[in-house]
Amino acid sequence: MAAQFGRRLRKGAATTAVAAVAVAALSASQAPGVNDHGRQPAADATPSPEASASDGSATGNSPYYTDLPPLKSPNPSPSTGPAPGGTGTTESGIPATVLDAYKKAETTLREAKPGCNLPWQLLAAIGRVESGQARGGRVDADGTTIKKILGPQLDGNGFALIKDTDDGAYDGNSSYDQAVGPMQFIPSTWAWAGRDGNGDGKKDPNNIYDAALAAGHYLCRNNWDLSQQSELDRAILSYNNSRDYLNLVMRWLEYYRKGAHEVPDGTGTLPGDRSDDGAGASPTPTVPGATTPAGSTPGPGPKPEKPDTPQKPGGGGTTTPKPPTTPPGSPSTPPTTPPTPTDTVAHLEDAGTAKLTAMAGDAFGRRISTRAETEAGKAVAKVRVRFTIVGDTDTTFTGGEDVATVATNSSGVAVAPALQAGEKTGTVTVRATVVGRAVPGLDYKATVTERAADALARTGDAELTCAPGGTFANRVEVKATYKGAVADGVAATATLIKSADDPTATDKGPYFKDADDKPVRTLTGLTTDAKGLLKLPELYADDTTGTFLLRVTTAGGATLTVELTVAAAETSSPSPSASPSA
């Protein structure tokens, strides 16, 4: 077994080296320059030095298809038709339903996250590398793959070690996780990244619409702008943490940017080579403890080793080798897998998170910090902690997501992204859990308060006067601020009060009008605009003269009292008459 494992590693290394040479050769064969879109061609688009993987990967760093795009122009000629397994211009043909899913995801993300600048060609490039465009577009009318596409089980044997996180719900494997579907999400990532892309109320990793939209959201998290090369690099590396993977996806991205066309479902070209040196059509090997659901199609997986078949004595045929026997009296020691950092986590502890409070619409000033510890209280590094916002709330993490996964640092601490308060006020619960480990979660409470102002001021200083039965010439306008900044969206109330000491509404003097033109002296439901301004409706006067008070109050305690005067117009006194003559 050790020898077989060594051969597998040598094969993988050789494949990676060959792929690297092929990439270099392809780079040299394509002249540098600026393409139709004004972007650098892939040959010049060197990944940024600072690009690195995120805290995990969408695929669990599973194997992928390493076929390079052809050197020919991707623009199809009229005489060139789609041909399964073909090469050349047929490589640019994308199955109709798969292409539609990519473009629909781009449109959705353009509205949901316009700053991300996600091109559908990036989804096509990843879809090509991960599953050969859903195995050549073998999907039904709703976009669900005819058979499940599964990667190898991630048991640490030549791959990452990710123990089962979904009880086999997605991959049929209750021992280890396997990448699932046309975009090859591992179950633990799909649990938070999954999306409903076709509006059927389900989040199915085997549906190309759901998977493409989920991949788009995944690539757009962390406020990445994919029009920037350095952030595009980070996003791709977060999908699969491999420089070869990054270079390959960039090749296909630029290839599809130069041209792509639609082909019928089921007629797309099928990839052949994989990063683990497996053939594209080879079956997933049977591994103890793994189960493959009926009707599934293997994704990139390891090539099974051929057992040696010793010849029968005399050279006639072969014999089936017998399994080795354990000498009598020898203890039977089953192979053991060394514990991963995740296996050692016994509990989560708060790592000094302060009180979490923010007004609606504002970012929380403090972030949640969680520490992963062993039973003895020792910090555990390199453990993925998932932060989930639960309950009915519109509060999200920065970037609009309600789930974020962060790896613990050398001190065992994972710091969640900043929270962005929504408009719903009240208590928000954020739950921290360990990915791949059934230990109790840790709940954090965050409070969203209503928008508030701590100061109000009139925007003008004109006197507010009116004759009895008339209309005030000037309308009252105020500006609300909070700690010196504009206080927008703040609820306010305006009341014509009896006196400075009696804030109840008066029953005489100036008044507003309601929708039926009836007098009202209290207005509720008022809100400051984006500039913090509040302009009150027109004021009218009855026949009562005198000085009156208008009081404006806001959430947060800001108060402003404005003086109104109702007085009759001054009349000139008659001139004295002349004295009668004597």
PDB file of C-alpha atoms in Angstrom, residues 74-260:
ATOM      1  CA  PRO A  74     -12.529  30.069 -30.274  1.00  0.00           C
ATOM      2  CA  ASN A  75     -14.786  31.763 -32.828  1.00  0.00           C
ATOM      3  CA  PRO A  76     -16.726  28.950 -34.547  1.00  0.00           C
ATOM      4  CA  SER A  77     -16.817  28.792 -38.336  1.00  0.00           C
ATOM      5  CA  PRO A  78     -20.095  27.996 -40.144  1.00  0.00           C
ATOM      6  CA  SER A  79     -18.788  24.582 -41.127  1.00  0.00           C
ATOM      7  CA  THR A  80     -17.697  23.650 -37.644  1.00  0.00           C
ATOM      8  CA  GLY A  81     -20.303  21.879 -35.589  1.00  0.00           C
ATOM      9  CA  PRO A  82     -20.317  20.542 -32.075  1.00  0.00           C
ATOM     10  CA  ALA A  83     -18.820  17.126 -31.625  1.00  0.00           C
ATOM     11  CA  PRO A  84     -18.576  15.333 -28.289  1.00  0.00           C
ATOM     12  CA  GLY A  85     -14.985  14.690 -27.403  1.00  0.00           C
ATOM     13  CA  GLY A  86     -13.811  16.932 -30.226  1.00  0.00           C
ATOM     14  CA  THR A  87     -11.109  19.577 -30.160  1.00  0.00           C
ATOM     15  CA  GLY A  88     -10.402  22.910 -31.747  1.00  0.00           C
ATOM     16  CA  THR A  89     -13.296  25.318 -32.179  1.00  0.00           C
ATOM     17  CA  THR A  90     -15.748  22.839 -30.627  1.00  0.00           C
ATOM     18  CA  GLU A  91     -14.016  23.542 -27.317  1.00  0.00           C
ATOM     19  CA  SER A  92     -15.733  26.940 -27.226  1.00  0.00           C
ATOM     20  CA  GLY A  93     -19.165  25.348 -27.490  1.00  0.00           C
ATOM     21  CA  ILE A  94     -20.999  25.478 -24.160  1.00  0.00           C
ATOM     22  CA  PRO A  95     -24.193  23.414 -23.689  1.00  0.00           C
ATOM     23  CA  ALA A  96     -27.269  25.636 -23.963  1.00  0.00           C
ATOM     24  CA  THR A  97     -28.694  25.138 -20.472  1.00  0.00           C
ATOM     25  CA  VAL A  98     -25.265  25.438 -18.842  1.00  0.00           C
ATOM     26  CA  LEU A  99     -24.500  28.643 -20.748  1.00  0.00           C
ATOM     27  CA  ASP A 100     -27.893  30.063 -19.789  1.00  0.00           C
ATOM     28  CA  ALA A 101     -27.189  29.329 -16.119  1.00  0.00           C
ATOM     29  CA  TYR A 102     -23.862  31.166 -16.263  1.00  0.00           C
ATOM     30  CA  LYS A 103     -25.386  34.216 -17.920  1.00  0.00           C
ATOM     31  CA  LYS A 104     -28.355  34.254 -15.562  1.00  0.00           C
ATOM     32  CA  ALA A 105     -25.987  34.155 -12.575  1.00  0.00           C
ATOM     33  CA  GLU A 106     -24.018  37.090 -14.000  1.00  0.00           C
ATOM     34  CA  THR A 107     -27.232  39.113 -14.414  1.00  0.00           C
ATOM     35  CA  THR A 108     -28.358  38.330 -10.860  1.00  0.00           C
ATOM     36  CA  LEU A 109     -24.984  39.280  -9.378  1.00  0.00           C
ATOM     37  CA  ARG A 110     -24.871  42.487 -11.434  1.00  0.00           C
ATOM     38  CA  GLU A 111     -27.937  43.617  -9.486  1.00  0.00           C
ATOM     39  CA  ALA A 112     -27.140  42.040  -6.112  1.00  0.00           C
ATOM     40  CA  LYS A 113     -23.425  42.876  -6.010  1.00  0.00           C
ATOM     41  CA  PRO A 114     -22.651  45.394  -8.759  1.00  0.00           C
ATOM     42  CA  GLY A 115     -19.205  46.147  -7.344  1.00  0.00           C
ATOM     43  CA  CYS A 116     -18.087  42.560  -7.927  1.00  0.00           C
ATOM     44  CA  ASN A 117     -18.068  42.812 -11.753  1.00  0.00           C
ATOM     45  CA  LEU A 118     -18.476  39.055 -12.180  1.00  0.00           C
ATOM     46  CA  PRO A 119     -18.210  37.950 -15.845  1.00  0.00           C
ATOM     47  CA  TRP A 120     -20.133  34.834 -16.858  1.00  0.00           C
ATOM     48  CA  GLN A 121     -16.979  33.668 -18.656  1.00  0.00           C
ATOM     49  CA  LEU A 122     -15.338  33.147 -15.236  1.00  0.00           C
ATOM     50  CA  LEU A 123     -18.132  30.769 -14.241  1.00  0.00           C
ATOM     51  CA  ALA A 124     -17.719  29.019 -17.593  1.00  0.00           C
ATOM     52  CA  ALA A 125     -13.970  28.682 -17.015  1.00  0.00           C
ATOM     53  CA  ILE A 126     -14.458  27.170 -13.566  1.00  0.00           C
ATOM     54  CA  GLY A 127     -17.291  24.964 -14.806  1.00  0.00           C
ATOM     55  CA  ARG A 128     -15.036  23.676 -17.571  1.00  0.00           C
ATOM     56  CA  VAL A 129     -12.175  22.886 -15.192  1.00  0.00           C
ATOM     57  CA  GLU A 130     -14.372  21.392 -12.464  1.00  0.00           C
ATOM     58  CA  SER A 131     -16.768  19.190 -14.452  1.00  0.00           C
ATOM     59  CA  GLY A 132     -16.323  19.734 -18.173  1.00  0.00           C
ATOM     60  CA  GLN A 133     -19.468  21.918 -18.245  1.00  0.00           C
ATOM     61  CA  ALA A 134     -21.590  19.383 -16.361  1.00  0.00           C
ATOM     62  CA  ARG A 135     -20.068  16.477 -18.302  1.00  0.00           C
ATOM     63  CA  GLY A 136     -20.824  18.014 -21.677  1.00  0.00           C
ATOM     64  CA  GLY A 137     -24.197  19.424 -20.633  1.00  0.00           C
ATOM     65  CA  ARG A 138     -25.822  16.218 -19.459  1.00  0.00           C
ATOM     66  CA  VAL A 139     -28.652  17.999 -17.652  1.00  0.00           C
ATOM     67  CA  ASP A 140     -32.417  17.845 -17.762  1.00  0.00           C
ATOM     68  CA  ALA A 141     -34.761  20.666 -18.730  1.00  0.00           C
ATOM     69  CA  ASP A 142     -34.551  22.187 -15.238  1.00  0.00           C
ATOM     70  CA  GLY A 143     -30.746  22.176 -15.260  1.00  0.00           C
ATOM     71  CA  THR A 144     -30.233  19.203 -12.926  1.00  0.00           C
ATOM     72  CA  THR A 145     -27.489  16.781 -13.933  1.00  0.00           C
ATOM     73  CA  ILE A 146     -28.764  13.458 -15.272  1.00  0.00           C
ATOM     74  CA  LYS A 147     -26.406  11.715 -12.871  1.00  0.00           C
ATOM     75  CA  LYS A 148     -24.707  13.122  -9.801  1.00  0.00           C
ATOM     76  CA  ILE A 149     -21.162  14.332 -10.370  1.00  0.00           C
ATOM     77  CA  LEU A 150     -18.951  13.375  -7.429  1.00  0.00           C
ATOM     78  CA  GLY A 151     -15.304  13.978  -6.688  1.00  0.00           C
ATOM     79  CA  PRO A 152     -13.183  11.496  -4.725  1.00  0.00           C
ATOM     80  CA  GLN A 153     -13.719  11.136  -1.007  1.00  0.00           C
ATOM     81  CA  LEU A 154     -11.508  13.573   0.868  1.00  0.00           C
ATOM     82  CA  ASP A 155      -9.964  11.083   3.246  1.00  0.00           C
ATOM     83  CA  GLY A 156      -6.453  12.540   3.396  1.00  0.00           C
ATOM     84  CA  ASN A 157      -5.109   9.783   1.149  1.00  0.00           C
ATOM     85  CA  GLY A 158      -3.522  11.983  -1.516  1.00  0.00           C
ATOM     86  CA  PHE A 159      -6.223  14.622  -0.957  1.00  0.00           C
ATOM     87  CA  ALA A 160      -7.382  16.943   1.790  1.00  0.00           C
ATOM     88  CA  LEU A 161      -8.865  15.293   4.878  1.00  0.00           C
ATOM     89  CA  ILE A 162     -12.440  16.476   5.379  1.00  0.00           C
ATOM     90  CA  LYS A 163     -14.592  14.179   7.446  1.00  0.00           C
ATOM     91  CA  ASP A 164     -18.306  13.955   6.732  1.00  0.00           C
ATOM     92  CA  THR A 165     -20.246  17.158   7.456  1.00  0.00           C
ATOM     93  CA  ASP A 166     -23.645  16.386   5.904  1.00  0.00           C
ATOM     94  CA  ASP A 167     -24.296  12.800   7.041  1.00  0.00           C
ATOM     95  CA  GLY A 168     -24.080  11.824   3.372  1.00  0.00           C
ATOM     96  CA  ALA A 169     -27.039  13.992   2.360  1.00  0.00           C
ATOM     97  CA  TYR A 170     -25.354  15.411  -0.751  1.00  0.00           C
ATOM     98  CA  ASP A 171     -22.567  12.969  -1.557  1.00  0.00           C
ATOM     99  CA  GLY A 172     -23.930   9.699  -0.145  1.00  0.00           C
ATOM    100  CA  ASN A 173     -20.797   9.333   1.981  1.00  0.00           C
ATOM    101  CA  SER A 174     -21.241   9.330   5.753  1.00  0.00           C
ATOM    102  CA  SER A 175     -17.502   8.993   6.441  1.00  0.00           C
ATOM    103  CA  TYR A 176     -15.849  11.721   4.381  1.00  0.00           C
ATOM    104  CA  ASP A 177     -16.952  14.656   2.246  1.00  0.00           C
ATOM    105  CA  GLN A 178     -16.846  14.578  -1.546  1.00  0.00           C
ATOM    106  CA  ALA A 179     -17.178  17.501  -3.952  1.00  0.00           C
ATOM    107  CA  VAL A 180     -20.648  17.513  -5.510  1.00  0.00           C
ATOM    108  CA  GLY A 181     -22.244  18.773  -8.705  1.00  0.00           C
ATOM    109  CA  PRO A 182     -21.127  20.643 -11.826  1.00  0.00           C
ATOM    110  CA  MET A 183     -19.304  23.322  -9.807  1.00  0.00           C
ATOM    111  CA  GLN A 184     -17.873  20.741  -7.337  1.00  0.00           C
ATOM    112  CA  PHE A 185     -18.862  22.225  -3.971  1.00  0.00           C
ATOM    113  CA  ILE A 186     -18.000  20.225  -0.863  1.00  0.00           C
ATOM    114  CA  PRO A 187     -21.066  19.765   1.388  1.00  0.00           C
ATOM    115  CA  SER A 188     -19.701  21.918   4.222  1.00  0.00           C
ATOM    116  CA  THR A 189     -19.326  24.857   1.830  1.00  0.00           C
ATOM    117  CA  TRP A 190     -22.630  24.262   0.073  1.00  0.00           C
ATOM    118  CA  ALA A 191     -24.370  24.378   3.467  1.00  0.00           C
ATOM    119  CA  TRP A 192     -23.820  28.158   3.564  1.00  0.00           C
ATOM    120  CA  ALA A 193     -22.970  29.076  -0.019  1.00  0.00           C
ATOM    121  CA  GLY A 194     -25.856  27.218  -1.695  1.00  0.00           C
ATOM    122  CA  ARG A 195     -28.372  29.318  -3.659  1.00  0.00           C
ATOM    123  CA  ASP A 196     -31.669  28.760  -5.443  1.00  0.00           C
ATOM    124  CA  GLY A 197     -30.861  29.857  -8.981  1.00  0.00           C
ATOM    125  CA  ASN A 198     -33.904  28.516 -10.810  1.00  0.00           C
ATOM    126  CA  GLY A 199     -36.611  29.611  -8.386  1.00  0.00           C
ATOM    127  CA  ASP A 200     -37.896  26.152  -7.484  1.00  0.00           C
ATOM    128  CA  GLY A 201     -37.490  26.734  -3.746  1.00  0.00           C
ATOM    129  CA  LYS A 202     -34.556  24.311  -3.428  1.00  0.00           C
ATOM    130  CA  LYS A 203     -30.776  24.689  -3.215  1.00  0.00           C
ATOM    131  CA  ASP A 204     -29.412  21.720  -5.139  1.00  0.00           C
ATOM    132  CA  PRO A 205     -25.656  21.473  -5.831  1.00  0.00           C
ATOM    133  CA  ASN A 206     -26.489  19.132  -8.726  1.00  0.00           C
ATOM    134  CA  ASN A 207     -28.535  21.834 -10.472  1.00  0.00           C
ATOM    135  CA  ILE A 208     -26.446  24.039 -12.766  1.00  0.00           C
ATOM    136  CA  TYR A 209     -28.585  27.145 -12.088  1.00  0.00           C
ATOM    137  CA  ASP A 210     -28.237  26.733  -8.320  1.00  0.00           C
ATOM    138  CA  ALA A 211     -24.554  25.817  -8.538  1.00  0.00           C
ATOM    139  CA  ALA A 212     -23.635  28.664 -10.917  1.00  0.00           C
ATOM    140  CA  LEU A 213     -25.358  31.279  -8.753  1.00  0.00           C
ATOM    141  CA  ALA A 214     -23.722  29.844  -5.626  1.00  0.00           C
ATOM    142  CA  ALA A 215     -20.314  29.959  -7.330  1.00  0.00           C
ATOM    143  CA  GLY A 216     -20.944  33.576  -8.301  1.00  0.00           C
ATOM    144  CA  HIS A 217     -21.821  34.578  -4.744  1.00  0.00           C
ATOM    145  CA  TYR A 218     -18.826  32.633  -3.452  1.00  0.00           C
ATOM    146  CA  LEU A 219     -16.469  34.467  -5.812  1.00  0.00           C
ATOM    147  CA  CYS A 220     -18.040  37.837  -4.962  1.00  0.00           C
ATOM    148  CA  ARG A 221     -17.750  37.571  -1.186  1.00  0.00           C
ATOM    149  CA  ASN A 222     -15.308  39.693   0.834  1.00  0.00           C
ATOM    150  CA  ASN A 223     -16.248  42.689  -1.356  1.00  0.00           C
ATOM    151  CA  TRP A 224     -13.879  41.438  -4.059  1.00  0.00           C
ATOM    152  CA  ASP A 225     -13.876  43.406  -7.320  1.00  0.00           C
ATOM    153  CA  LEU A 226     -13.154  40.835 -10.013  1.00  0.00           C
ATOM    154  CA  SER A 227     -12.185  43.524 -12.516  1.00  0.00           C
ATOM    155  CA  GLN A 228      -9.012  43.929 -10.428  1.00  0.00           C
ATOM    156  CA  GLN A 229      -6.467  41.218 -11.204  1.00  0.00           C
ATOM    157  CA  SER A 230      -5.238  40.863  -7.620  1.00  0.00           C
ATOM    158  CA  GLU A 231      -8.769  40.329  -6.296  1.00  0.00           C
ATOM    159  CA  LEU A 232      -9.671  38.022  -9.178  1.00  0.00           C
ATOM    160  CA  ASP A 233      -6.622  35.941  -8.231  1.00  0.00           C
ATOM    161  CA  ARG A 234      -7.746  35.751  -4.610  1.00  0.00           C
ATOM    162  CA  ALA A 235     -11.258  34.711  -5.602  1.00  0.00           C
ATOM    163  CA  ILE A 236     -10.050  31.908  -7.899  1.00  0.00           C
ATOM    164  CA  LEU A 237      -7.520  30.667  -5.345  1.00  0.00           C
ATOM    165  CA  SER A 238     -10.278  30.582  -2.742  1.00  0.00           C
ATOM    166  CA  TYR A 239     -12.163  28.191  -5.012  1.00  0.00           C
ATOM    167  CA  ASN A 240      -9.212  25.794  -5.230  1.00  0.00           C
ATOM    168  CA  ASN A 241      -5.937  26.722  -3.546  1.00  0.00           C
ATOM    169  CA  SER A 242      -3.515  25.891  -6.339  1.00  0.00           C
ATOM    170  CA  ARG A 243      -1.372  28.111  -8.544  1.00  0.00           C
ATOM    171  CA  ASP A 244      -1.756  25.632 -11.398  1.00  0.00           C
ATOM    172  CA  TYR A 245      -5.520  25.853 -10.920  1.00  0.00           C
ATOM    173  CA  LEU A 246      -5.388  29.645 -11.017  1.00  0.00           C
ATOM    174  CA  ASN A 247      -3.325  29.671 -14.211  1.00  0.00           C
ATOM    175  CA  LEU A 248      -5.615  27.146 -15.873  1.00  0.00           C
ATOM    176  CA  VAL A 249      -8.838  28.972 -14.998  1.00  0.00           C
ATOM    177  CA  MET A 250      -7.304  32.213 -16.293  1.00  0.00           C
ATOM    178  CA  ARG A 251      -6.514  30.434 -19.593  1.00  0.00           C
ATOM    179  CA  TRP A 252     -10.097  29.309 -20.039  1.00  0.00           C
ATOM    180  CA  LEU A 253     -11.436  32.691 -18.913  1.00  0.00           C
ATOM    181  CA  GLU A 254      -9.498  34.511 -21.629  1.00  0.00           C
ATOM    182  CA  TYR A 255     -10.405  31.826 -24.154  1.00  0.00           C
ATOM    183  CA  TYR A 256     -14.133  32.252 -23.523  1.00  0.00           C
ATOM    184  CA  ARG A 257     -13.796  36.034 -23.518  1.00  0.00           C
ATOM    185  CA  LYS A 258     -12.567  35.824 -27.120  1.00  0.00           C
ATOM    186  CA  GLY A 259     -15.639  33.902 -28.172  1.00  0.00           C
ATOM    187  CA  ALA A 260     -18.035  31.155 -27.152  1.00  0.00           C
TER     188      ALA A 260
END
